[in-house]
Amino acid sequence: MTEKECDAILMRVGFVVLHYLAYEETRHCIDSILSLTKASDEVDVIVVDNHSGNGSYERLKAMPEHPHVHFIHNDSNLGFANGMNVGYRYARDVLRSDVIALMNNDLTIPQKDFLQRLEAIVDRGFDVIGPDIIEPATNLHTNPQVPEADYTKAYLRYAAIRTFFTIMPKSVGPKLFAKFKRSTNTSTDGRTVESNERSRHEHTNVQLHGACLIFASRFVREESQCLDGRTFLYHEEDLLFQYCMRKRYKIIYTPSLTVCHESGASTDVAASDERSKKITNLKYHMQSMRYVIRETKKYGRYYPKY
């Protein structure tokens, strides 16, 4: 058996990359995936454009043609969950992928043997897999996730912060606005620090970060969609974790797999525009959190055991 045959994977893997606006990030993500294997017939990249409308999708389609890079254009912005569901269904039902990896378009994969490592985890019978997600700029590790301790209190906190930004005078200057924004950041409650500390070791049946979710085994065989389509943005992971625990899917976080979350260069935006963005994001947080609260009231709540 040749060295190339020894390294070959025995599963078909579909990488779903959700594209929106940012050409450079998506291009780097695609290139990173294609560099994992040499002309393998078992690896596909499905790029789903969430109705960017800025010409970036057309630029991506103008890339040199590759037989295993597939493009799908949504006629409207379906949001994160439904955008990913479009790619998941294409990978599962059209390409017949055995393993389906959802990728934020600003992710890259530094491990050239990522596929071989992934196959070893899949062979252990896991249904949902989460890699170590590293933010090189801060050296933070954001997987596994630490969910909100109390969803109702979290909802009320989001509502209070949204009210704060809504009534903030438009005369507030950019520097003062940035200070207010940092002080009300919804992710500065210590949960990120906990994720960072827990990232060093393997954990089963924990909540995984949505930037990179890998589905395999029984999940792919049984589920026609991967994320709860009622959400537009945020808290898909909470709903997914609760659903998987109810269905007894086997979840694993493993530091043996690594992806890098490359943040794009920030742009100077007027305080009023930033305020509008913050208010809109908090609206989506609240909408999704309402679904999470309803689900936990209906079915009860599972907690990760570290």
C-alpha atoms as one frame of an Amber mdcrd trajectory, in Angstrom:
protein
   0.000   0.000   0.000   1.393   3.405  -0.962   1.837   6.292   1.498  -0.962
   8.171  -0.267  -3.306   5.176   0.148  -2.430   4.946   3.839  -3.344   8.621
   4.333  -6.598   8.359   2.386  -9.803   8.795   4.347 -12.635   6.275   4.088
 -15.494   8.728   4.620 -17.023  11.444   2.459 -16.753  14.844   4.160 -18.736
  17.932   3.238 -17.584  21.332   4.536 -20.411  23.885   4.550 -19.109  27.471
   4.475 -21.728  30.167   5.020 -20.724  33.258   3.062 -21.966  36.769   3.675
 -20.265  39.861   2.227 -16.648  39.078   3.180 -14.857  37.729   0.079 -11.319
  37.515   1.505 -12.343  35.581   4.620 -14.394  33.067   2.621 -11.635  32.618
   0.045  -9.074  31.897   2.768 -11.477  29.416   4.380 -12.005  27.546   1.092
  -8.273  27.455   0.349  -7.590  26.169   3.858 -10.006  23.255   3.378  -8.717
  22.366  -0.080  -5.159  22.268   1.228  -6.056  19.429   3.609  -6.040  16.799
   0.894  -4.619  16.413  -2.609  -7.409  16.137  -5.160  -9.427  13.795  -2.964
 -12.788  12.694  -4.300 -14.030  12.329  -0.734 -13.956  16.021   0.285 -16.444
  18.645  -0.873 -16.795  22.334  -0.052 -20.310  23.772  -0.210 -20.318  27.584
  -0.232 -23.726  29.001   0.674 -24.164  32.682  -0.131 -26.690  34.278   2.200
 -27.748  36.910  -0.367 -24.663  39.106   0.044 -25.576  41.471  -2.766 -22.188
  43.227  -2.781 -20.530  41.305  -5.627 -18.494  39.055  -3.316 -20.425  35.911
  -4.277 -19.805  36.583  -7.960 -16.089  36.988  -7.214 -16.053  33.635  -5.428
 -17.754  31.920  -8.362 -15.079  33.388 -10.639 -12.400  31.424  -8.767 -10.606
  28.726 -10.799 -13.108  25.899 -11.184 -12.737  22.987  -8.794 -14.792  19.781
  -9.209 -15.503  19.555  -5.477 -16.386  23.185  -4.701 -20.133  23.776  -4.969
 -21.927  27.132  -4.851 -25.463  27.804  -3.626 -27.079  31.254  -3.664 -29.984
  32.067  -1.352 -32.489  34.564  -2.734 -32.710  36.226   0.681 -30.691  36.335
   3.886 -31.999  33.286   5.733 -29.959  33.903   8.860 -27.255  31.680  10.289
 -29.238  28.538  11.123 -31.297  28.291   7.943 -28.342  29.314   5.781 -26.341
  26.442   7.252 -29.319  24.101   6.891 -29.334  24.747   3.125 -25.713  23.584
   2.870 -26.233  20.677   5.270 -29.125  19.311   3.208 -27.109  19.633  -0.008
 -24.175  17.766   1.541 -26.408  15.071   3.047 -29.000  14.522   0.350 -27.187
  15.421  -2.886 -23.523  14.669  -2.196 -24.263  11.850   0.268 -21.650  13.096
   2.732 -21.004  10.839   5.725 -19.629  13.713   7.792 -20.780  17.337   7.506
 -18.753  20.198   9.001 -20.304  23.643   9.398 -17.690  26.384   9.093 -17.879
  30.096   9.782 -16.351  31.775   6.751 -13.655  33.404   8.924 -12.200  30.059
  10.001  -9.056  28.357   8.756  -7.681  24.894   9.518  -3.987  24.811  10.477
  -3.689  21.004  10.760  -2.831  19.356   7.463  -3.872  15.996   8.917  -7.212
  17.359  10.142  -9.190  14.834   8.090  -7.262  11.847   9.426  -7.711  13.130
  12.988 -11.418  13.684  12.333 -11.850  10.168  10.982 -10.346   8.756  14.170
 -12.951  10.636  16.237 -15.823   9.589  13.951 -14.684   5.960  14.236 -15.315
   6.231  17.981 -19.024   6.632  17.228 -19.638  10.296  18.033 -22.545  12.108
  16.383 -21.624  15.773  16.987 -18.010  16.893  17.210 -16.477  20.208  18.213
 -12.808  21.163  17.653 -10.594  23.511  19.626 -11.456  26.998  18.298  -8.561
  29.404  18.767  -8.649  33.157  18.268  -5.009  33.931  17.368  -5.378  37.652
  18.079  -6.268  37.006  21.746  -5.112  33.379  22.142  -8.570  32.577  23.519
 -10.070  29.104  23.149 -13.854  29.374  22.790 -14.842  25.693  22.850 -16.536
  24.030  24.666 -19.173  26.641  25.410 -20.365  27.477  28.884 -24.106  28.150
  28.543 -26.019  30.773  30.474 -26.714  29.649  34.029 -30.232  31.120  33.922
 -31.837  31.765  30.541 -34.571  34.010  31.913 -32.068  36.260  33.679 -29.975
  36.329  30.501 -33.028  37.446  28.492 -33.727  40.252  30.960 -30.083  41.315
  30.772 -30.236  41.496  26.971 -33.445  43.540  27.223 -31.863  45.981  29.670
 -28.768  46.444  27.512 -30.909  46.971  24.405 -32.946  49.623  26.219 -29.704
  51.296  27.294 -28.460  51.585  23.712 -31.875  52.656  22.432 -32.141  55.639
  24.782 -28.467  56.615  24.556 -28.238  60.197  23.183 -26.979  60.380  19.613
 -24.583  63.091  20.730 -22.439  60.527  22.576 -18.961  60.588  20.998 -17.214
  57.521  19.518 -14.744  57.089  22.398 -17.413  57.259  25.083 -19.655  54.994
  23.023 -16.875  52.412  22.758 -16.456  52.503  26.529 -20.197  51.912  27.033
 -20.137  49.115  24.468 -17.321  47.261  26.237 -18.985  47.633  29.631 -22.223
  46.058  28.347 -20.714  43.292  26.233 -22.877  40.189  26.627 -19.836  37.869
  26.584 -17.874  39.440  29.454 -19.535  37.452  32.237 -16.714  34.987  32.806
 -18.059  32.225  30.572 -15.390  32.855  27.925 -12.689  32.412  30.573 -14.263
  29.103  31.636 -14.281  27.874  28.039 -10.631  28.813  27.702  -9.719  26.792
  30.788 -11.746  23.732  29.761 -10.409  23.629  26.209  -7.294  21.675  27.180
  -9.098  18.381  27.721 -11.634  16.223  25.939 -15.228  16.498  27.161 -18.346
  14.557  26.203 -21.957  15.758  26.198 -21.092  19.436  26.406 -22.367  22.473
  24.511 -20.274  23.261  21.439 -19.514  26.594  19.790 -21.425  27.178  16.563
 -18.449  28.563  14.616 -17.490  24.972  13.764 -19.863  22.052  14.275 -19.224
  18.633  12.781 -22.059  16.140  12.328 -21.551  12.428  11.744 -22.849   8.919
  12.349 -26.430   8.667  13.621 -27.070  12.437  13.465 -26.429  12.591   9.712
 -28.411   9.434   9.098 -31.463  10.636  11.023 -31.574  14.448  10.825 -32.676
  16.335   7.696 -31.497  19.646   9.151 -28.756  20.466  11.609 -29.816  23.698
  13.343 -33.102  25.047  14.680 -34.453  27.190  11.868 -36.566  29.369  14.144
 -33.490  31.438  15.016 -31.911  34.068  12.792 -28.765  34.673  14.824 -27.401
  33.472  18.177 -28.113  30.640  20.610 -28.381  27.947  17.942 -25.856  26.081
  20.077 -28.114  26.129  23.141 -31.044  24.687  21.190 -28.796  22.119  19.492
 -27.307  20.921  22.783 -30.712  20.497  24.419 -32.049  18.679  21.339 -29.054
  16.331  21.110 -29.275  15.438  24.775 -32.980  14.633  24.429 -32.246  12.449
  21.382 -29.226  10.876  23.100 -26.767  11.825  20.410 -23.146  11.433  21.459
 -21.358  14.797  21.634 -17.626  15.346  22.019 -15.313  18.307  22.301 -11.762
  17.343  21.375  -8.581  19.447  21.414  -7.061  16.977  18.934  -8.847  18.985
  16.209  -7.995  22.656  15.813  -9.421  25.534  13.797  -8.419  29.199  13.894
 -11.034  31.927  14.154  -9.514  34.855  12.290 -11.287  38.118  13.105 -11.560
  40.492  10.171 -10.006  43.944  10.300 -12.308  46.347  12.089 -13.517  49.427
  10.311 -14.179  52.908  11.648 -17.916  53.274  11.972 -19.899  56.235  13.253
 -21.301  55.795  16.745 -24.887  55.966  15.475 -24.244  53.078  13.030 -22.589
  51.040  15.765 -25.518  51.700  18.039 -27.947  50.447  15.396 -25.866  47.295
  14.906 -25.733  46.662  18.648 -29.495  47.124  19.027 -30.194  44.768  16.108
 -27.850  42.086  17.472 -29.481  42.287  20.884 -32.884  41.919  19.226 -31.728
  38.638  17.679 -30.275  37.517  21.021 -33.658  38.101  22.634 -35.652  36.416
  19.870 -33.494  33.290  20.023 -33.466  33.264  23.813 -37.270  33.202  23.853
 -37.144  29.934  21.884 -34.555  28.513  24.277 -36.713  29.409  27.289 -39.800
  27.834  25.702 -37.902  24.632  24.896 -36.492  24.238  28.405 -39.896  24.892
  29.948 -41.442  22.249  27.705 -38.789  19.545  27.962 -36.666  20.479  30.966
 -33.039  21.502  30.804 -29.809  19.554  30.446 -26.553  20.914  31.844 -23.054
  20.049  30.605 -21.039  17.914  32.996 -17.368  18.859  32.966
